Coordinates of C-alpha atoms and ligand atoms in Angstrom, one line a residue:
M8 CA -18.8 -21.7 6.1
Q9 CA -15.5 -23.4 7.0
I10 CA -14.2 -21.7 10.2
Q11 CA -10.8 -22.8 11.3
S12 CA -9.6 -22.2 14.8
S13 CA -6.1 -21.3 16.0
F14 CA -5.1 -20.5 12.4
S15 CA -1.6 -19.5 11.5
L16 CA -1.6 -16.2 9.4
K17 CA 2.1 -16.7 8.3
K18 CA 1.1 -17.2 4.6
F19 CA -1.5 -14.4 4.8
N20 CA 0.8 -11.4 5.6
T21 CA 3.7 -10.5 3.2
F22 CA 6.0 -9.9 6.3
G23 CA 5.6 -13.7 6.9
I24 CA 5.0 -13.2 10.6
D25 CA 3.8 -16.3 12.3
Q26 CA 0.9 -15.1 14.4
T27 CA -2.4 -16.9 14.8
A28 CA -6.0 -15.9 14.5
E29 CA -8.4 -17.2 17.1
A30 CA -10.8 -18.1 14.2
F31 CA -10.3 -17.7 10.4
V32 CA -12.6 -17.8 7.5
S33 CA -11.9 -17.1 3.8
V34 CA -14.9 -15.7 2.0
Q35 CA -15.3 -16.0 -1.8
T36 CA -18.6 -14.2 -2.3
E37 CA -20.3 -11.1 -0.8
E38 CA -23.0 -13.3 0.6
A39 CA -20.5 -15.3 2.5
L40 CA -18.9 -12.1 3.6
K41 CA -22.2 -10.8 5.0
E42 CA -22.9 -14.2 6.6
A43 CA -19.4 -14.1 8.3
L44 CA -20.0 -10.5 9.4
A45 CA -23.3 -11.4 11.0
L46 CA -21.9 -14.3 13.2
K47 CA -22.9 -13.4 16.7
E48 CA -20.5 -15.9 18.4
F49 CA -17.5 -13.7 17.3
P50 CA -18.3 -10.1 18.5
T51 CA -14.8 -9.1 17.3
K52 CA -14.0 -9.3 13.6
F53 CA -10.8 -8.6 11.8
I54 CA -10.9 -8.0 8.1
L55 CA -7.8 -9.2 6.1
G56 CA -7.1 -8.4 2.5
G57 CA -3.8 -9.2 0.9
G58 CA -1.9 -8.7 4.1
S59 CA 0.7 -6.6 2.4
N60 CA 0.4 -3.6 4.7
L61 CA 0.3 -5.3 8.0
L62 CA 2.7 -6.0 10.9
L63 CA 1.3 -8.5 13.3
T64 CA 2.7 -8.1 16.8
R65 CA 0.0 -10.2 18.6
P66 CA -2.6 -12.9 17.9
I67 CA -5.8 -11.8 16.3
K68 CA -8.8 -12.1 18.7
G69 CA -12.2 -13.2 17.4
L70 CA -12.9 -14.0 13.7
C71 CA -10.4 -13.1 10.9
I72 CA -12.3 -12.7 7.7
H73 CA -10.1 -13.1 4.7
I74 CA -11.6 -11.3 1.7
N75 CA -11.1 -13.6 -1.3
T76 CA -13.8 -12.4 -3.7
K77 CA -12.7 -12.4 -7.4
G78 CA -13.9 -10.9 -10.6
I79 CA -13.2 -8.0 -13.0
R80 CA -15.8 -6.6 -15.4
L81 CA -16.3 -3.7 -17.7
I82 CA -19.3 -1.7 -16.5
K83 CA -19.3 1.4 -18.7
E84 CA -17.7 2.4 -22.0
T85 CA -17.5 5.7 -23.9
K86 CA -15.5 6.7 -26.9
N87 CA -12.3 7.3 -24.9
A88 CA -12.9 5.8 -21.4
V89 CA -14.1 2.8 -19.6
I90 CA -15.2 2.2 -16.0
V91 CA -14.0 -1.2 -14.8
E92 CA -15.0 -2.8 -11.6
A93 CA -12.9 -5.3 -9.6
M94 CA -13.8 -7.3 -6.6
A95 CA -12.0 -6.4 -3.3
G96 CA -10.2 -9.8 -3.2
E97 CA -8.6 -9.5 -6.6
N98 CA -4.8 -9.3 -6.5
W99 CA -3.9 -5.7 -7.4
H100 CA -1.2 -6.6 -9.9
D101 CA -3.5 -9.1 -11.7
F102 CA -6.0 -6.2 -12.0
V103 CA -3.2 -3.9 -13.5
N104 CA -2.2 -6.7 -15.9
W105 CA -5.8 -7.2 -17.0
S106 CA -6.2 -3.6 -17.8
I107 CA -2.9 -3.4 -19.7
S108 CA -3.9 -6.5 -21.7
Q109 CA -7.1 -4.8 -22.7
G110 CA -5.1 -1.7 -23.9
Y111 CA -6.4 0.6 -21.2
G112 CA -4.3 3.3 -19.7
G113 CA -4.2 4.7 -16.2
M114 CA -2.9 1.8 -14.0
E115 CA 0.6 1.3 -15.6
N116 CA 2.6 3.3 -13.0
L117 CA 0.9 1.3 -10.2
S118 CA 2.3 -2.1 -11.5
L119 CA 3.6 -4.8 -9.1
I120 CA 2.3 -3.1 -6.0
P121 CA 1.7 -6.0 -3.5
G122 CA -1.8 -6.4 -2.0
N123 CA -5.4 -6.6 -3.1
V124 CA -7.9 -4.3 -4.7
G125 CA -9.8 -3.5 -1.6
T126 CA -6.9 -2.5 0.5
A127 CA -5.5 -0.4 -2.4
A128 CA -8.3 2.0 -1.7
I129 CA -7.7 2.1 2.0
Q130 CA -4.1 3.0 1.5
N131 CA -4.5 5.2 -1.7
I132 CA -1.6 3.3 -3.1
G133 CA 0.8 5.2 -5.1
A134 CA 4.0 5.0 -7.1
Y135 CA 6.0 6.9 -9.7
G136 CA 3.8 10.0 -9.7
V137 CA 0.4 8.3 -9.7
E138 CA -1.9 7.5 -6.9
L139 CA -5.1 5.4 -6.9
K140 CA -7.2 8.6 -6.3
D141 CA -6.1 9.6 -9.9
I142 CA -8.1 6.8 -11.5
F143 CA -10.7 6.2 -8.7
D144 CA -14.3 6.3 -9.8
S145 CA -16.1 4.9 -6.8
C146 CA -16.2 1.9 -4.4
S147 CA -18.8 -0.2 -2.7
A148 CA -18.6 -1.2 0.9
I149 CA -20.6 -3.0 3.5
A150 CA -21.3 -1.1 6.8
L151 CA -20.4 -3.2 9.8
S152 CA -23.2 -1.6 11.9
D153 CA -26.1 -2.8 9.8
L154 CA -24.5 -4.8 6.9
Q155 CA -26.0 -2.5 4.4
E156 CA -24.2 -1.7 1.1
I157 CA -23.0 1.8 0.6
E158 CA -21.2 3.6 -2.2
F159 CA -18.2 6.0 -1.7
S160 CA -17.6 8.7 -4.3
L161 CA -14.1 10.2 -4.9
E162 CA -15.1 13.1 -2.6
E163 CA -16.4 10.8 0.2
A164 CA -13.3 8.5 0.0
D165 CA -11.3 11.7 1.1
F166 CA -8.0 10.5 -0.4
D167 CA -4.7 11.9 0.8
Y168 CA -1.1 10.8 0.7
R169 CA -1.2 7.0 1.7
S170 CA -4.5 7.7 3.5
S171 CA -8.3 7.8 2.9
A172 CA -11.6 8.0 4.9
F173 CA -11.1 4.3 5.5
K174 CA -8.0 5.1 7.6
T175 CA -9.5 8.2 9.3
S176 CA -13.2 9.1 9.7
A177 CA -14.6 5.8 8.5
K178 CA -11.8 3.6 10.1
G179 CA -13.1 0.2 11.2
K180 CA -16.7 0.9 10.0
Y181 CA -16.8 -0.5 6.6
V182 CA -15.5 -3.5 4.5
I183 CA -14.7 -2.5 0.9
T184 CA -16.3 -5.0 -1.5
R185 CA -15.8 -3.5 -5.0
L186 CA -13.6 -0.8 -6.6
R187 CA -14.3 1.0 -9.8
V188 CA -11.6 2.8 -11.7
C189 CA -11.8 5.1 -14.7
L190 CA -9.4 4.2 -17.4
T191 CA -8.5 5.6 -20.9
K192 CA -8.9 3.7 -24.2
E193 CA -6.8 6.3 -26.2
N194 CA -5.2 9.6 -25.6
H195 CA -3.7 8.2 -22.4
K196 CA -2.5 10.5 -19.7
L197 CA 0.9 9.1 -19.4
N198 CA 3.2 9.9 -16.5
T199 CA 6.9 9.4 -17.2
D200 CA 8.2 12.3 -15.2
Y201 CA 10.0 10.0 -12.8
G202 CA 13.6 10.0 -14.0
A203 CA 14.0 6.2 -13.6
I204 CA 11.0 5.5 -15.9
K205 CA 12.5 7.6 -18.7
E206 CA 15.7 5.7 -18.2
A207 CA 14.1 2.3 -18.2
L208 CA 12.0 3.1 -21.3
G209 CA 15.0 4.2 -23.4
D210 CA 13.9 4.3 -27.0
L211 CA 10.7 2.5 -26.5
E212 CA 7.4 4.2 -27.2
P213 CA 5.9 5.6 -24.0
N214 CA 2.6 3.6 -23.9
P215 CA 0.8 1.8 -21.0
K216 CA 2.4 -1.6 -21.8
N217 CA 5.9 -0.2 -22.0
I218 CA 5.6 1.9 -18.9
A219 CA 4.2 -1.0 -17.0
A220 CA 7.3 -3.1 -18.0
A221 CA 9.6 -0.2 -17.1
V222 CA 7.9 0.2 -13.6
I223 CA 8.2 -3.6 -13.1
S224 CA 11.9 -3.6 -13.9
I225 CA 12.5 -0.6 -11.6
R226 CA 10.6 -2.1 -8.7
Q227 CA 12.3 -5.6 -9.2
S228 CA 15.7 -4.0 -9.1
K229 CA 15.1 -1.9 -5.8
L230 CA 12.3 -3.7 -3.9
P231 CA 12.4 -7.2 -2.4
D232 CA 9.8 -9.6 -3.6
P233 CA 7.7 -10.7 -0.6
K234 CA 7.6 -14.3 -2.0
E235 CA 11.4 -14.4 -1.4
I236 CA 11.9 -12.1 1.6
G237 CA 9.2 -11.0 3.9
N238 CA 8.4 -7.2 3.8
S239 CA 5.6 -4.8 3.5
G240 CA 7.0 -2.2 1.0
S241 CA 7.7 1.2 2.5
F242 CA 7.5 0.9 6.2
F243 CA 7.3 4.6 6.9
K244 CA 5.6 7.5 5.1
N245 CA 7.8 10.2 3.6
P246 CA 7.6 13.0 6.1
V247 CA 6.4 16.6 5.3
V248 CA 8.4 19.4 7.0
S249 CA 8.3 23.2 7.0
L250 CA 10.5 25.0 4.6
S251 CA 12.4 26.6 7.5
H252 CA 13.0 23.2 9.0
F253 CA 14.2 22.0 5.6
S254 CA 16.7 24.9 5.2
Q255 CA 18.2 24.2 8.6
L256 CA 18.8 20.5 7.5
Q257 CA 20.2 21.8 4.2
K258 CA 23.0 23.6 6.1
K259 CA 24.3 20.3 7.4
Y260 CA 23.2 18.1 4.6
P261 CA 23.5 20.1 1.3
T262 CA 22.4 17.1 -0.8
I263 CA 19.2 16.3 1.1
P264 CA 16.5 15.6 -1.5
S265 CA 12.9 17.0 -1.3
Y266 CA 9.7 17.2 -3.3
P267 CA 7.5 20.3 -3.2
V268 CA 4.2 20.0 -1.2
N269 CA 2.9 23.6 -1.1
K270 CA 4.4 27.1 -0.5
T271 CA 5.4 26.4 3.1
Q272 CA 6.2 22.6 3.2
V273 CA 8.3 20.0 1.4
K274 CA 8.3 16.2 1.6
I275 CA 11.6 14.4 2.3
P276 CA 12.3 10.8 1.3
A277 CA 12.3 8.8 4.5
G278 CA 14.6 6.3 2.8
W279 CA 17.2 9.0 2.3
L280 CA 17.1 9.9 6.1
I281 CA 17.4 6.3 7.2
D282 CA 20.1 5.6 4.6
C283 CA 22.1 8.6 5.9
L284 CA 22.2 7.0 9.3
N285 CA 23.7 3.9 7.7
F286 CA 20.9 1.6 8.3
K287 CA 20.8 0.1 4.8
G288 CA 21.6 -3.6 5.2
Y289 CA 21.5 -3.3 9.0
R290 CA 20.2 -6.5 10.8
E291 CA 19.0 -7.5 14.3
G292 CA 18.5 -11.2 14.1
D293 CA 16.0 -11.9 11.4
A294 CA 14.7 -8.3 11.4
G295 CA 16.5 -6.0 9.0
V296 CA 16.6 -3.0 6.7
H297 CA 16.7 -3.9 3.0
K298 CA 20.1 -3.6 1.4
N299 CA 18.8 -1.6 -1.6
Q300 CA 16.0 0.5 -0.1
A301 CA 16.3 1.8 3.4
L302 CA 12.5 2.5 3.6
V303 CA 11.8 -1.3 3.4
L304 CA 12.0 -3.4 6.6
V305 CA 12.5 -7.1 6.0
N306 CA 11.9 -10.4 7.8
Y307 CA 14.8 -12.7 6.8
G308 CA 12.9 -15.7 8.1
S309 CA 11.6 -16.0 11.6
A310 CA 11.5 -12.5 13.0
S311 CA 8.6 -11.7 15.2
G312 CA 6.3 -8.8 14.7
N313 CA 7.8 -7.3 17.9
Q314 CA 11.4 -7.7 16.6
I315 CA 10.4 -5.8 13.4
L316 CA 8.6 -3.2 15.5
S317 CA 11.5 -2.6 17.8
L318 CA 13.8 -2.1 14.8
A319 CA 11.3 0.4 13.4
Q320 CA 11.2 2.2 16.7
K321 CA 15.0 2.3 16.9
I322 CA 14.9 3.9 13.4
Q323 CA 12.3 6.4 14.5
R324 CA 14.4 7.5 17.5
K325 CA 17.6 7.9 15.6
V326 CA 15.9 9.9 12.8
K327 CA 14.3 12.1 15.5
E328 CA 17.7 12.6 17.2
E329 CA 19.5 13.5 14.0
F330 CA 16.9 15.4 11.9
D331 CA 14.3 16.4 14.5
I332 CA 11.7 14.5 12.3
W333 CA 9.3 11.8 13.6
L334 CA 8.7 9.1 11.0
E335 CA 5.2 7.8 10.9
A336 CA 4.6 4.2 10.1
E337 CA 2.8 3.6 6.8
V338 CA 2.2 -0.1 7.7
N339 CA -0.7 -1.0 9.9
I340 CA 0.7 -2.2 13.2
I341 CA -1.6 -4.6 15.0
Ligands
EPU413 N1 16.9 7.0 -1.2 C1 18.1 6.9 -0.6 N2 18.3 5.7 0.1 C2 17.4 4.7 0.2 C3 16.1 4.9 -0.4 C4 15.9 6.1 -1.0 O1 18.9 7.8 -0.7 O2 17.8 3.7 0.7 C5 16.6 8.3 -1.9 C6 16.6 8.0 -3.4 O3 17.9 8.1 -3.9 C7 15.7 9.1 -3.9 C8 14.7 9.2 -2.8 O4 15.2 8.8 -1.7 O5 16.4 10.3 -4.1 C9 13.3 8.6 -3.1 O6 13.5 7.2 -3.2 P1 12.5 6.3 -4.2 O7 12.4 6.9 -5.5 O8 13.0 4.8 -4.0 O9 11.1 6.5 -3.5 P2 10.6 6.6 -2.0 O10 10.2 7.9 -1.6 O11 11.6 5.9 -1.1 C10 8.1 6.2 -2.6 C11 7.0 5.4 -2.2 C12 7.1 4.0 -2.8 C13 7.1 4.1 -4.3 C14 8.2 5.1 -4.7 C15 8.2 5.3 -6.2 C16 6.4 6.2 0.0 C17 6.3 5.9 1.5 N3 7.0 5.2 -0.7 O12 9.3 5.7 -2.1 O13 5.9 3.2 -2.4 O14 7.2 2.9 -5.0 O15 8.1 6.3 -4.0 O16 7.1 6.2 -6.5 O17 5.8 7.1 -0.4 C18 5.1 1.7 -0.8 O18 4.4 2.6 -0.4 O19 5.2 0.6 -0.2 C19 6.1 1.9 -1.8 C20 7.0 1.1 -2.2

């Protein structure tokens, strides 16, 4: 097991923040993962996946374990469906591409989301009307307390908007090792409700392959590629407000968009609120708000985690002042 000390995590977080881990190890097998978790000389352990939902504001104490396990396999097949298992360290988009190349449906709307398979479940990643929970079958994890393997069903994973048991009741207690999704072989349940998808599809047949291509082109036109400019996707969650609060806001802002949540609440796009305050393209040193999507904070090069955080806090304060809404970070701030 190769443990490196004082290791720069710059290449291991999509924000490109230059923070170090006191010790770092990349594990390629579950056995190596268990071995690393059992190391007594590092009582504190930090689990790192794709680093795509992470803002590092301080050095990581103890051992940073980078999950780099790979593999995708078909584990069950019926006339119309398959269950496919991917290892936690697989890149999410590679997994989507693999499923599309096999002709399976279910993951197409989740194309090009940065990050790895394991963290996708923690976040309940979602885009264009589909969330991971819609295709989730189950996942395997290792309990940090006794290193025993445990399986989580859909119910136990307790998914919610950008949330799961791994972010709430089970937070910090498990390392996800494998994810199983249920995909369709035919009679796909396609989701093209998102206006932009219909537009990008044009006259093309709506099938998983064409929808994936449409989603990729939409994302590429709006969202910065972390390989070119550091970012973590949406920095904030879209806030949910009461209908009475919303109708107050509508008086001042008649065009304010919203999505229904239930009979008493609506969700408002945080990007719209931030954009309304003219933050799009705003910059403080190397920390900025993306020019095409106000919900995405970016690192133009050498911003520190604290510079990004202080910009995020400024946005939170301004949004609170103007709309009486507190934006909650979607990104995990360490
Ligand atoms: N909007 C603006 N200005 C902006 C950004 C957005 O006015 O700068 C408005 C848009 O015009 C639109 C609305 O806000 O009316 C919604 O925008 P968009 O469709 O871009 O989606 P979003 O709500 O900003 C969410 C997810 C994204 C996901 C898209 C598409 C969250 C926090 N974000 O963004 O997920 O790709 O929907 O489904 O729910 C991510 O989580 O990292 C992420 C990128």
